[in-house]
Amino acid sequence: MLGFYNIQGIVMDLSLLLIEPYKININVWAFEFMKDISSPPLNTFMALLAKSFLIVIPLLVLYLYFSKKDMNVYTFIVAGIVFYLVSDAIKLIVREPRPCNVSELNWINVVSCQSTFSFPSNHASVLTGLSFFLSKYKYIRVLYIIWLFLVLFGRVYLGLHYFTDILAGMALSIVLYYIVIHFKDKINNFFNGIVKKIFPKLALKG
C-alpha cells in the first residue's frame, strides 16, 4: 500500500510539473528572485545574451575545426542538431505555455515573450549538451560554462522559461549526449570523408 502511495505521489508531482508548473515552489522562488533583481540595464543585457549563441556556437565550430583540428567537430555539429530536434519534438508533445503567457504569473518580470512552448528548454538541452565536447579544452570550457550559466539564467529572468524547464533540458542533454557519442567515430569519418572528396585540403586527419 505504501508503494502505491509513493507511485501516486510521483505521478502527481510529474503532472504538476507538466500541467501547472507555476505552482511548483522552486519556480515561484526563481521568479520572485528575478523580479527582485530586475532593472532596465539587466533586461537589455539578458535579451542580448539570449541571442549570443548565434555568434558563440559558429565561432566555437571554427575554433575546433581550424585551430584545434578536432575531428569531433563533426559530432559536435550533429549533436547540436539532434539536441534541438528532440527537445523541440518534446515541446510539441507537452505543449506547455511559456511563463510569460500564463495569466497566473502576470506578476513576474517579463522582458520579452514568445508564443512557442516552454518545456523543455532548447537552450538548456543544446548548449549544455555541447559543453561535454569541450572537456579537453580547459580554459575554453570554463569560459563556455560561465557563458552557459548566464544564458540559462537569462531564460528564466526574461520570463521565457520555468527553472524546471532548464533542469529538464539539461537532463535531456545528458541522455542524448551519451547516445550520440556512441556513434562518434562513424559520424566523424562520414562527414570528414565528404569534406575530403569536395575540399581535400580542408579534410581533418583522424
PDB file of C-alpha atoms in Angstrom:
ATOM      1  CA  MET A   1       0.000   0.000   0.000  1.00  0.00           C
ATOM      2  CA  LEU A   2       2.866   2.360   0.882  1.00  0.00           C
ATOM      3  CA  GLY A   3       4.450   1.670  -2.500  1.00  0.00           C
ATOM      4  CA  PHE A   4       1.185   2.591  -4.219  1.00  0.00           C
ATOM      5  CA  TYR A   5       1.044   5.970  -2.464  1.00  0.00           C
ATOM      6  CA  ASN A   6       4.684   6.645  -3.360  1.00  0.00           C
ATOM      7  CA  ILE A   7       3.925   5.970  -7.028  1.00  0.00           C
ATOM      8  CA  GLN A   8       0.777   8.072  -6.799  1.00  0.00           C
ATOM      9  CA  GLY A   9       2.797  10.932  -5.316  1.00  0.00           C
ATOM     10  CA  ILE A  10       5.378  10.722  -8.095  1.00  0.00           C
ATOM     11  CA  VAL A  11       2.653  10.766 -10.748  1.00  0.00           C
ATOM     12  CA  MET A  12       1.047  13.798  -9.095  1.00  0.00           C
ATOM     13  CA  ASP A  13       4.392  15.610  -8.979  1.00  0.00           C
ATOM     14  CA  LEU A  14       5.021  14.881 -12.661  1.00  0.00           C
ATOM     15  CA  SER A  15       1.532  16.017 -13.634  1.00  0.00           C
ATOM     16  CA  LEU A  16       2.084  19.243 -11.700  1.00  0.00           C
ATOM     17  CA  LEU A  17       5.405  19.734 -13.493  1.00  0.00           C
ATOM     18  CA  LEU A  18       3.770  19.402 -16.910  1.00  0.00           C
ATOM     19  CA  ILE A  19       0.317  20.884 -16.292  1.00  0.00           C
ATOM     20  CA  GLU A  20       0.760  23.547 -13.600  1.00  0.00           C
ATOM     21  CA  PRO A  21       4.499  24.277 -13.283  1.00  0.00           C
ATOM     22  CA  TYR A  22       3.705  27.762 -11.960  1.00  0.00           C
ATOM     23  CA  LYS A  23       2.578  26.109  -8.705  1.00  0.00           C
ATOM     24  CA  ILE A  24       5.941  24.438  -8.055  1.00  0.00           C
ATOM     25  CA  ASN A  25       7.773  26.253  -5.255  1.00  0.00           C
ATOM     26  CA  ILE A  26      11.191  26.316  -6.912  1.00  0.00           C
ATOM     27  CA  ASN A  27       9.702  28.015  -9.985  1.00  0.00           C
ATOM     28  CA  VAL A  28       7.882  30.595  -7.870  1.00  0.00           C
ATOM     29  CA  TRP A  29      11.036  31.309  -5.844  1.00  0.00           C
ATOM     30  CA  ALA A  30      13.078  31.695  -9.028  1.00  0.00           C
ATOM     31  CA  PHE A  31      10.645  34.230 -10.492  1.00  0.00           C
ATOM     32  CA  GLU A  32      10.464  36.147  -7.203  1.00  0.00           C
ATOM     33  CA  PHE A  33      14.259  36.394  -7.166  1.00  0.00           C
ATOM     34  CA  MET A  34      14.372  37.510 -10.801  1.00  0.00           C
ATOM     35  CA  LYS A  35      11.785  40.192 -10.122  1.00  0.00           C
ATOM     36  CA  ASP A  36      13.769  41.470  -7.123  1.00  0.00           C
ATOM     37  CA  ILE A  37      16.968  41.924  -9.134  1.00  0.00           C
ATOM     38  CA  SER A  38      15.354  43.170 -12.366  1.00  0.00           C
ATOM     39  CA  SER A  39      16.402  46.500 -13.831  1.00  0.00           C
ATOM     40  CA  PRO A  40      16.310  48.119 -17.304  1.00  0.00           C
ATOM     41  CA  PRO A  41      20.073  47.625 -17.923  1.00  0.00           C
ATOM     42  CA  LEU A  42      19.863  43.968 -16.859  1.00  0.00           C
ATOM     43  CA  ASN A  43      16.789  43.497 -19.046  1.00  0.00           C
ATOM     44  CA  THR A  44      18.731  44.711 -22.080  1.00  0.00           C
ATOM     45  CA  PHE A  45      21.790  42.613 -21.227  1.00  0.00           C
ATOM     46  CA  MET A  46      19.788  39.401 -20.787  1.00  0.00           C
ATOM     47  CA  ALA A  47      17.842  39.999 -24.007  1.00  0.00           C
ATOM     48  CA  LEU A  48      21.080  40.407 -25.975  1.00  0.00           C
ATOM     49  CA  LEU A  49      22.688  37.450 -24.220  1.00  0.00           C
ATOM     50  CA  ALA A  50      19.798  35.198 -25.271  1.00  0.00           C
ATOM     51  CA  LYS A  51      20.815  35.651 -28.919  1.00  0.00           C
ATOM     52  CA  SER A  52      24.563  35.415 -28.356  1.00  0.00           C
ATOM     53  CA  PHE A  53      24.598  31.700 -29.219  1.00  0.00           C
ATOM     54  CA  LEU A  54      24.192  32.746 -32.866  1.00  0.00           C
ATOM     55  CA  ILE A  55      27.743  34.101 -32.628  1.00  0.00           C
ATOM     56  CA  VAL A  56      29.326  31.902 -29.951  1.00  0.00           C
ATOM     57  CA  ILE A  57      28.489  28.490 -31.431  1.00  0.00           C
ATOM     58  CA  PRO A  58      29.684  29.239 -35.018  1.00  0.00           C
ATOM     59  CA  LEU A  59      32.903  30.726 -33.603  1.00  0.00           C
ATOM     60  CA  LEU A  60      33.370  27.617 -31.486  1.00  0.00           C
ATOM     61  CA  VAL A  61      32.912  25.380 -34.538  1.00  0.00           C
ATOM     62  CA  LEU A  62      35.532  27.384 -36.447  1.00  0.00           C
ATOM     63  CA  TYR A  63      37.892  27.197 -33.466  1.00  0.00           C
ATOM     64  CA  LEU A  64      37.565  23.422 -33.142  1.00  0.00           C
ATOM     65  CA  TYR A  65      37.929  22.886 -36.884  1.00  0.00           C
ATOM     66  CA  PHE A  66      40.675  25.249 -37.936  1.00  0.00           C
ATOM     67  CA  SER A  67      42.621  25.857 -34.731  1.00  0.00           C
ATOM     68  CA  LYS A  68      42.378  22.515 -32.944  1.00  0.00           C
ATOM     69  CA  LYS A  69      41.805  20.272 -35.978  1.00  0.00           C
ATOM     70  CA  ASP A  70      39.439  18.313 -33.763  1.00  0.00           C
ATOM     71  CA  MET A  71      37.668  15.500 -35.640  1.00  0.00           C
ATOM     72  CA  ASN A  72      34.879  15.628 -33.059  1.00  0.00           C
ATOM     73  CA  VAL A  73      33.725  18.920 -34.554  1.00  0.00           C
ATOM     74  CA  TYR A  74      31.504  16.888 -36.878  1.00  0.00           C
ATOM     75  CA  THR A  75      29.825  15.108 -33.986  1.00  0.00           C
ATOM     76  CA  PHE A  76      29.625  18.452 -32.186  1.00  0.00           C
ATOM     77  CA  ILE A  77      27.515  19.854 -35.036  1.00  0.00           C
ATOM     78  CA  VAL A  78      25.368  16.732 -35.448  1.00  0.00           C
ATOM     79  CA  ALA A  79      24.797  16.528 -31.693  1.00  0.00           C
ATOM     80  CA  GLY A  80      23.643  20.147 -31.568  1.00  0.00           C
ATOM     81  CA  ILE A  81      21.081  19.427 -34.277  1.00  0.00           C
ATOM     82  CA  VAL A  82      19.901  16.242 -32.530  1.00  0.00           C
ATOM     83  CA  PHE A  83      19.596  18.004 -29.165  1.00  0.00           C
ATOM     84  CA  TYR A  84      17.492  20.731 -30.745  1.00  0.00           C
ATOM     85  CA  LEU A  85      15.201  18.454 -32.762  1.00  0.00           C
ATOM     86  CA  VAL A  86      14.475  16.098 -29.861  1.00  0.00           C
ATOM     87  CA  SER A  87      13.808  18.865 -27.334  1.00  0.00           C
ATOM     88  CA  ASP A  88      11.636  20.690 -29.864  1.00  0.00           C
ATOM     89  CA  ALA A  89       9.660  17.499 -30.547  1.00  0.00           C
ATOM     90  CA  ILE A  90       9.023  17.124 -26.815  1.00  0.00           C
ATOM     91  CA  LYS A  91       7.828  20.738 -26.720  1.00  0.00           C
ATOM     92  CA  LEU A  92       5.235  19.960 -29.391  1.00  0.00           C
ATOM     93  CA  ILE A  93       4.043  16.916 -27.443  1.00  0.00           C
ATOM     94  CA  VAL A  94       3.885  18.547 -23.999  1.00  0.00           C
ATOM     95  CA  ARG A  95       2.724  21.965 -25.306  1.00  0.00           C
ATOM     96  CA  GLU A  96       3.453  23.800 -22.075  1.00  0.00           C
ATOM     97  CA  PRO A  97       2.868  27.580 -22.417  1.00  0.00           C
ATOM     98  CA  ARG A  98       5.767  29.859 -21.595  1.00  0.00           C
ATOM     99  CA  PRO A  99       5.544  31.552 -18.169  1.00  0.00           C
ATOM    100  CA  CYS A 100       5.069  34.933 -19.839  1.00  0.00           C
ATOM    101  CA  ASN A 101       1.831  33.621 -21.374  1.00  0.00           C
ATOM    102  CA  VAL A 102       0.359  32.256 -18.125  1.00  0.00           C
ATOM    103  CA  SER A 103      -2.243  34.558 -16.536  1.00  0.00           C
ATOM    104  CA  GLU A 104      -1.440  33.284 -13.032  1.00  0.00           C
ATOM    105  CA  LEU A 105       2.075  34.664 -13.474  1.00  0.00           C
ATOM    106  CA  ASN A 106       1.129  38.192 -14.518  1.00  0.00           C
ATOM    107  CA  TRP A 107       3.289  39.480 -11.654  1.00  0.00           C
ATOM    108  CA  ILE A 108       6.626  38.138 -12.953  1.00  0.00           C
ATOM    109  CA  ASN A 109       9.265  40.193 -14.709  1.00  0.00           C
ATOM    110  CA  VAL A 110       8.653  39.765 -18.457  1.00  0.00           C
ATOM    111  CA  VAL A 111      11.124  41.415 -20.803  1.00  0.00           C
ATOM    112  CA  SER A 112      10.029  39.660 -23.965  1.00  0.00           C
ATOM    113  CA  CYS A 113       7.547  36.924 -24.786  1.00  0.00           C
ATOM    114  CA  GLN A 114       7.094  34.251 -27.437  1.00  0.00           C
ATOM    115  CA  SER A 115       4.103  32.149 -28.446  1.00  0.00           C
ATOM    116  CA  THR A 116       6.175  28.955 -28.688  1.00  0.00           C
ATOM    117  CA  PHE A 117       6.231  26.310 -25.959  1.00  0.00           C
ATOM    118  CA  SER A 118       8.320  26.107 -22.819  1.00  0.00           C
ATOM    119  CA  PHE A 119       9.129  22.517 -21.751  1.00  0.00           C
ATOM    120  CA  PRO A 120      11.942  21.595 -22.041  1.00  0.00           C
ATOM    121  CA  SER A 121      14.308  24.477 -22.728  1.00  0.00           C
ATOM    122  CA  ASN A 122      16.011  24.188 -26.128  1.00  0.00           C
ATOM    123  CA  HIS A 123      18.781  26.482 -24.940  1.00  0.00           C
ATOM    124  CA  ALA A 124      19.439  24.209 -21.962  1.00  0.00           C
ATOM    125  CA  SER A 125      19.403  20.966 -23.937  1.00  0.00           C
ATOM    126  CA  VAL A 126      21.537  22.180 -26.847  1.00  0.00           C
ATOM    127  CA  LEU A 127      24.054  24.390 -25.063  1.00  0.00           C
ATOM    128  CA  THR A 128      24.534  22.079 -22.071  1.00  0.00           C
ATOM    129  CA  GLY A 129      24.992  19.064 -24.338  1.00  0.00           C
ATOM    130  CA  LEU A 130      27.633  20.841 -26.410  1.00  0.00           C
ATOM    131  CA  SER A 131      29.642  21.659 -23.280  1.00  0.00           C
ATOM    132  CA  PHE A 132      30.555  17.967 -22.911  1.00  0.00           C
ATOM    133  CA  PHE A 133      32.593  18.145 -26.107  1.00  0.00           C
ATOM    134  CA  LEU A 134      34.900  20.756 -24.587  1.00  0.00           C
ATOM    135  CA  SER A 135      36.243  18.660 -21.695  1.00  0.00           C
ATOM    136  CA  LYS A 136      39.821  18.590 -23.044  1.00  0.00           C
ATOM    137  CA  TYR A 137      39.941  22.344 -23.615  1.00  0.00           C
ATOM    138  CA  LYS A 138      40.217  23.588 -20.052  1.00  0.00           C
ATOM    139  CA  TYR A 139      40.099  27.363 -20.490  1.00  0.00           C
ATOM    140  CA  ILE A 140      37.598  27.337 -23.329  1.00  0.00           C
ATOM    141  CA  ARG A 141      35.325  25.069 -21.311  1.00  0.00           C
ATOM    142  CA  VAL A 142      35.484  27.335 -18.239  1.00  0.00           C
ATOM    143  CA  LEU A 143      34.555  30.385 -20.327  1.00  0.00           C
ATOM    144  CA  TYR A 144      31.825  28.398 -22.073  1.00  0.00           C
ATOM    145  CA  ILE A 145      30.284  27.200 -18.800  1.00  0.00           C
ATOM    146  CA  ILE A 146      30.233  30.752 -17.401  1.00  0.00           C
ATOM    147  CA  TRP A 147      28.516  31.923 -20.592  1.00  0.00           C
ATOM    148  CA  LEU A 148      26.137  28.939 -20.464  1.00  0.00           C
ATOM    149  CA  PHE A 149      25.134  29.728 -16.889  1.00  0.00           C
ATOM    150  CA  LEU A 150      24.377  33.344 -17.796  1.00  0.00           C
ATOM    151  CA  VAL A 151      22.322  32.346 -20.849  1.00  0.00           C
ATOM    152  CA  LEU A 152      20.233  29.817 -18.902  1.00  0.00           C
ATOM    153  CA  PHE A 153      19.831  32.252 -16.019  1.00  0.00           C
ATOM    154  CA  GLY A 154      18.593  34.764 -18.572  1.00  0.00           C
ATOM    155  CA  ARG A 155      15.952  32.400 -19.935  1.00  0.00           C
ATOM    156  CA  VAL A 156      14.232  32.393 -16.542  1.00  0.00           C
ATOM    157  CA  TYR A 157      14.943  36.084 -15.956  1.00  0.00           C
ATOM    158  CA  LEU A 158      13.242  37.024 -19.233  1.00  0.00           C
ATOM    159  CA  GLY A 159      10.106  35.101 -18.259  1.00  0.00           C
ATOM    160  CA  LEU A 160      10.548  32.640 -21.122  1.00  0.00           C
ATOM    161  CA  HIS A 161      11.169  29.508 -19.052  1.00  0.00           C
ATOM    162  CA  TYR A 162      10.491  27.941 -15.695  1.00  0.00           C
ATOM    163  CA  PHE A 163      13.502  26.822 -13.687  1.00  0.00           C
ATOM    164  CA  THR A 164      12.229  23.256 -14.113  1.00  0.00           C
ATOM    165  CA  ASP A 165      12.326  23.712 -17.918  1.00  0.00           C
ATOM    166  CA  ILE A 166      16.034  24.414 -17.610  1.00  0.00           C
ATOM    167  CA  LEU A 167      16.633  21.360 -15.418  1.00  0.00           C
ATOM    168  CA  ALA A 168      14.680  19.157 -17.831  1.00  0.00           C
ATOM    169  CA  GLY A 169      16.656  20.458 -20.799  1.00  0.00           C
ATOM    170  CA  MET A 170      19.953  19.781 -19.032  1.00  0.00           C
ATOM    171  CA  ALA A 171      18.880  16.256 -18.054  1.00  0.00           C
ATOM    172  CA  LEU A 172      17.769  15.559 -21.620  1.00  0.00           C
ATOM    173  CA  SER A 173      21.116  16.734 -22.975  1.00  0.00           C
ATOM    174  CA  ILE A 174      22.993  14.231 -20.795  1.00  0.00           C
ATOM    175  CA  VAL A 175      20.915  11.317 -22.081  1.00  0.00           C
ATOM    176  CA  LEU A 176      21.184  12.409 -25.712  1.00  0.00           C
ATOM    177  CA  TYR A 177      24.923  13.078 -25.442  1.00  0.00           C
ATOM    178  CA  TYR A 178      25.656   9.503 -24.398  1.00  0.00           C
ATOM    179  CA  ILE A 179      23.527   8.208 -27.262  1.00  0.00           C
ATOM    180  CA  VAL A 180      25.153  10.419 -29.897  1.00  0.00           C
ATOM    181  CA  ILE A 181      28.708   9.906 -28.638  1.00  0.00           C
ATOM    182  CA  HIS A 182      28.263   6.167 -29.167  1.00  0.00           C
ATOM    183  CA  PHE A 183      28.259   6.887 -32.921  1.00  0.00           C
ATOM    184  CA  LYS A 184      31.083   9.437 -32.758  1.00  0.00           C
ATOM    185  CA  ASP A 185      33.588   7.620 -34.986  1.00  0.00           C
ATOM    186  CA  LYS A 186      31.017   6.823 -37.674  1.00  0.00           C
ATOM    187  CA  ILE A 187      29.769  10.420 -37.737  1.00  0.00           C
ATOM    188  CA  ASN A 188      33.271  11.901 -37.865  1.00  0.00           C
ATOM    189  CA  ASN A 189      34.501   9.559 -40.598  1.00  0.00           C
ATOM    190  CA  PHE A 190      31.359  10.013 -42.692  1.00  0.00           C
ATOM    191  CA  PHE A 191      31.437  13.811 -42.770  1.00  0.00           C
ATOM    192  CA  ASN A 192      35.212  14.062 -42.997  1.00  0.00           C
ATOM    193  CA  GLY A 193      35.020  11.712 -45.984  1.00  0.00           C
ATOM    194  CA  ILE A 194      32.592  14.080 -47.689  1.00  0.00           C
ATOM    195  CA  VAL A 195      34.858  17.063 -46.994  1.00  0.00           C
ATOM    196  CA  LYS A 196      37.854  15.093 -48.302  1.00  0.00           C
ATOM    197  CA  LYS A 197      36.094  14.477 -51.625  1.00  0.00           C
ATOM    198  CA  ILE A 198      34.920  18.067 -52.098  1.00  0.00           C
ATOM    199  CA  PHE A 199      37.661  20.089 -50.362  1.00  0.00           C
ATOM    200  CA  PRO A 200      40.674  17.750 -49.896  1.00  0.00           C
ATOM    201  CA  LYS A 201      42.828  20.421 -48.280  1.00  0.00           C
ATOM    202  CA  LEU A 202      40.222  21.093 -45.585  1.00  0.00           C
ATOM    203  CA  ALA A 203      39.837  17.458 -44.518  1.00  0.00           C
ATOM    204  CA  LEU A 204      40.990  16.642 -40.998  1.00  0.00           C
ATOM    205  CA  LYS A 205      43.382  13.856 -40.095  1.00  0.00           C
ATOM    206  CA  GLY A 206      41.813  11.276 -37.813  1.00  0.00           C
TER     207      GLY A 206
END
